[in-house]
Amino acid sequence: MRVALFITCLADQFYAEAGVAAVRLLRALGVEVDFPKGQTCCGQPAFNAGHWNEARALAQRTIDIFQEYPYVVLPSGSCASMVKNHYPELLPGDGEALGLSEKVYELSQFLVRVLGVEKLGNGLQGKKVAYHHGCHALRELGVREEPLRLLQNAGAEVLPWEAAEECCGFGGLFSVKLPEVSLAMADRKLSTLPQADVLTSTDAGCLLHLSGRMGKQGKNLRVVPLATLLWEAYAG
Amino acid sequence: MQAKAKLYPKEAARLLREKPGVREAVTGATLHFEEGRKKAYGEIDAEALRERAKRVKDHLLTHLDHYLELAEKRLRENGVQVHWAEDPLDAHRILREVAVRHGVKRAVKAKSMLTEELGVNPLLESLGVEVFETDLGEYLIQLLGEPPSHIVGPAIHLALSDIQRLFHQRFGTPLDAPPEALAAVARKVLRDAFLTAELGISGANFLVAETGTLVLMENEGNIRLSTSLPKVHVAFVGIEKLLPRLADLALFLPLTARAATGQRLSTYVSLIQGPAKEGEEGPEEVHVVLVDHGRTALLHDPEAWEVLRCLRCGACLNACPVFRQTGGHPYGYVYSGPIGAVLDPGLLGLEEAYPLPYASTLCGACYEACPVKIPIPKLLLTWRHRAVERGLAPTWEKGAMRVFQMVMENPALYRLFSKALRGLPLPQHLLPLLRAWTEGRGPLKPSPRPFHELWKELEEEDGR
């Protein structure tokens, strides 16, 4: 099976290790991974802020780069949803946009739904994990159980967290257009965080925002993208 | 109501800085409502009922002329006097005429967002009429001279201590008076108002076209008193609040109550079928004012009309993590939270309401909560897109987006950007965009090497 990795710009720049983990994991599961050259950003920041011309140009590029692959896997729920749900809105009547939309998966979603993997290994034995549901992964892609199941089946204790499904306040440009509200939301989310060994999520943006906020408050907790933990689940 | 929606970003920041208690009060109360809704939705096939309610409202809205005519006819048959108001001035003229004709000195009001929209209280006061808000929360904010902070819970932003202080100043109750004692004081004042007012004013949750029935939901009993004790009752009804058939109430009453407060049904439901007949007690005159105020124009907007399905249950406010931080005041208009962010641009014009569609992270919790499935995130995106097309976005944002597109469209530039990010330490505190980020979260720390560089090694790894 051949898969294209769409690293997404945020993970490329800030969570490169998650990309490495995703590639190693997919290969270990017998998947051939390509990293198409020339890929950059899916255009989501522009689209969400209303700048559709800019977003359209980037969507068109992304479609050109990825359309020949049978599957496209992203270590980001939010960008996956952008391609899956919003490309067809942004480029109505565009067959290629629709075609790509059908082939796009967030990593854990791909593992469970396409590969049928339920258990990666025992590498997370005894780890207490706090899982933050990225809003777009959760509500736009419907990724709720997949990451939890993969983490738990690898021995992790996924901690109950009152605000696990609550938005962290990142929201792309929202975080700089309304910084005070954004931070207040992060603080509310973090104020309910249970005592965990590691905090994880499908989305780099959320993690950047939450880890930055914790750092500012002098809290020291390991924060890693889901892909990293899933590789640990496999490789130990 | 005078709209101050333009000030949203500043007002939200100011509130968080100056009134941290509001955040605590609103978060607590909305989480409580939200928990109730989730539980109440869990008892039913919420998905199926929401879909049905959406379809009924869509049918109503796509045949609105027919149902408005039918409603008018039935209301008149029931002895109700029907008026049409295009805008607040029309509404004022109608109300003024009624108030003057009956020599009204006192009016009791049931909580109504539409009358806030129309500025009914200031009008009555200008006519020398003493107005009493009779919903307890609404009464509190009337005493404070504040607008409602939430569609269903107008005083959601107040802590018990705020109310204790207010009643101490107004009525001389002790500063530590328990809630029961405060409610007793309000009840005494309001009972007197109910018994002496000549005019009762209400909104309507629904107006059933088939039977000309006004439907009002509440928990305190004040609406029933406001609409049955005074000799004249005037109800202001937005034209979108109609329902086709009486039988639709079997769906909408429990669904609205579940969405709003997590109740299976509100404590009181009043179905008003016109003025008192011979031998009955009740108002001698009932007036229904059907209000447009921008709704027809919105209905004809192919990309934004769905917002008119709104039942004003407030479920989206309760579910919204953005609203929870500040309550409704910073939004600067009657309708706040997610629904306000997509309704206000339609009612006020996008120029007036520009920042509101940005008062969201697009997390989608509002859509999940909405009993009539208004696609709020989609509507937010539509209004944002329009704002950009109309040139309302600030210059820095337009510039940033152009640079962003340029870099992302050109892999060579992207690699250069990537190098710059890891090169000399960026003057993060000097760039306004970056500063907004770093002030609360510390400097951005990129990975030592970007993934697209690491890929080369991964390729070799594979070859081995």
Short mmCIF file of C-alpha atoms in Angstrom, two decimals, chain A residues 16-123:
data_model
loop_
_atom_site.label_atom_id
_atom_site.label_comp_id
_atom_site.label_asym_id
_atom_site.label_seq_id
_atom_site.Cartn_x
_atom_site.Cartn_y
_atom_site.Cartn_z
CA ALA A 16 9.27 17.58 12.87
CA GLU A 17 9.81 14.53 15.11
CA ALA A 18 6.12 13.68 14.80
CA GLY A 19 6.61 13.40 11.05
CA VAL A 20 9.55 11.06 11.56
CA ALA A 21 7.48 9.00 13.98
CA ALA A 22 4.56 8.82 11.55
CA VAL A 23 6.80 7.65 8.71
CA ARG A 24 8.50 4.98 10.84
CA LEU A 25 5.18 3.77 12.18
CA LEU A 26 3.54 3.51 8.78
CA ARG A 27 6.57 1.70 7.37
CA ALA A 28 6.61 -0.70 10.29
CA LEU A 29 3.02 -1.54 9.46
CA GLY A 30 4.00 -2.38 5.91
CA VAL A 31 2.97 0.85 4.24
CA GLU A 32 5.12 2.50 1.61
CA VAL A 33 5.41 6.18 2.46
CA ASP A 34 6.08 8.96 -0.01
CA PHE A 35 6.77 12.55 0.87
CA PRO A 36 5.74 14.51 -2.21
CA LYS A 37 8.09 17.39 -2.91
CA GLY A 38 6.89 20.95 -2.95
CA GLN A 39 4.20 20.55 -0.31
CA THR A 40 3.74 23.46 2.07
CA CYS A 41 0.49 24.57 3.71
CA CYS A 42 -3.08 23.44 3.04
CA GLY A 43 -4.33 27.03 3.20
CA GLN A 44 -6.43 26.69 6.31
CA PRO A 45 -5.23 29.86 8.09
CA ALA A 46 -6.28 31.97 5.11
CA PHE A 47 -9.57 30.10 4.61
CA ASN A 48 -10.63 30.39 8.24
CA ALA A 49 -9.87 34.10 8.30
CA GLY A 50 -12.00 34.67 5.19
CA HIS A 51 -9.19 35.16 2.68
CA TRP A 52 -10.51 32.65 0.20
CA ASN A 53 -8.51 33.79 -2.81
CA GLU A 54 -5.25 33.05 -0.99
CA ALA A 55 -6.69 29.79 0.35
CA ARG A 56 -7.91 28.73 -3.08
CA ALA A 57 -4.48 29.15 -4.62
CA LEU A 58 -2.93 26.95 -1.91
CA ALA A 59 -5.71 24.38 -2.16
CA GLN A 60 -5.13 24.12 -5.89
CA ARG A 61 -1.41 23.53 -5.30
CA THR A 62 -2.05 20.90 -2.67
CA ILE A 63 -4.49 19.08 -4.94
CA ASP A 64 -1.94 19.04 -7.77
CA ILE A 65 0.74 17.63 -5.50
CA PHE A 66 -1.31 14.89 -3.84
CA GLN A 67 -3.96 13.83 -6.30
CA GLU A 68 -2.09 10.86 -7.78
CA TYR A 69 -1.85 9.05 -4.42
CA PRO A 70 -4.40 6.48 -3.28
CA TYR A 71 -4.21 7.76 0.32
CA VAL A 72 -3.01 10.96 1.92
CA VAL A 73 -2.24 10.83 5.63
CA LEU A 74 -1.77 13.85 7.89
CA PRO A 75 -0.60 14.05 11.49
CA SER A 76 -3.20 16.81 11.95
CA GLY A 77 -6.98 16.56 12.30
CA SER A 78 -7.53 20.18 11.51
CA CYS A 79 -5.61 20.20 8.21
CA ALA A 80 -7.14 16.84 7.26
CA SER A 81 -10.57 18.36 7.75
CA MET A 82 -9.58 21.38 5.69
CA VAL A 83 -8.76 19.14 2.72
CA LYS A 84 -11.65 16.75 3.32
CA ASN A 85 -14.49 19.15 4.15
CA HIS A 86 -13.49 22.59 2.98
CA TYR A 87 -11.66 22.03 -0.31
CA PRO A 88 -14.91 20.97 -1.99
CA GLU A 89 -16.60 24.12 -0.58
CA LEU A 90 -13.73 26.33 -1.64
CA LEU A 91 -13.60 24.84 -5.15
CA PRO A 92 -17.21 23.92 -5.89
CA GLY A 93 -17.68 21.66 -8.87
CA ASP A 94 -14.00 20.73 -8.89
CA GLY A 95 -13.77 16.96 -9.36
CA GLU A 96 -10.16 16.79 -8.25
CA ALA A 97 -10.96 18.56 -4.96
CA LEU A 98 -13.67 15.99 -4.31
CA GLY A 99 -11.36 13.18 -5.33
CA LEU A 100 -8.67 14.25 -2.89
CA SER A 101 -11.27 14.84 -0.20
CA GLU A 102 -12.15 11.16 -0.27
CA LYS A 103 -8.55 10.00 0.16
CA VAL A 104 -7.52 12.11 3.14
CA TYR A 105 -7.08 10.75 6.66
CA GLU A 106 -5.76 11.91 9.98
CA LEU A 107 -3.07 9.43 11.09
CA SER A 108 -4.94 7.55 13.85
CA GLN A 109 -8.06 7.49 11.70
CA PHE A 110 -6.04 5.93 8.89
CA LEU A 111 -4.52 3.32 11.18
CA VAL A 112 -7.86 2.20 12.60
CA ARG A 113 -10.27 2.68 9.72
CA VAL A 114 -8.12 1.83 6.71
CA LEU A 115 -5.43 -0.48 8.07
CA GLY A 116 -7.76 -2.02 10.66
CA VAL A 117 -5.07 -1.73 13.35
CA GLU A 118 -6.36 -1.93 16.91
CA LYS A 119 -3.13 -2.53 18.77
CA LEU A 120 0.30 -1.18 17.95
CA GLY A 121 2.31 -2.66 20.81
CA ASN A 122 2.84 -2.32 24.57
CA GLY A 123 5.13 0.67 24.50
#
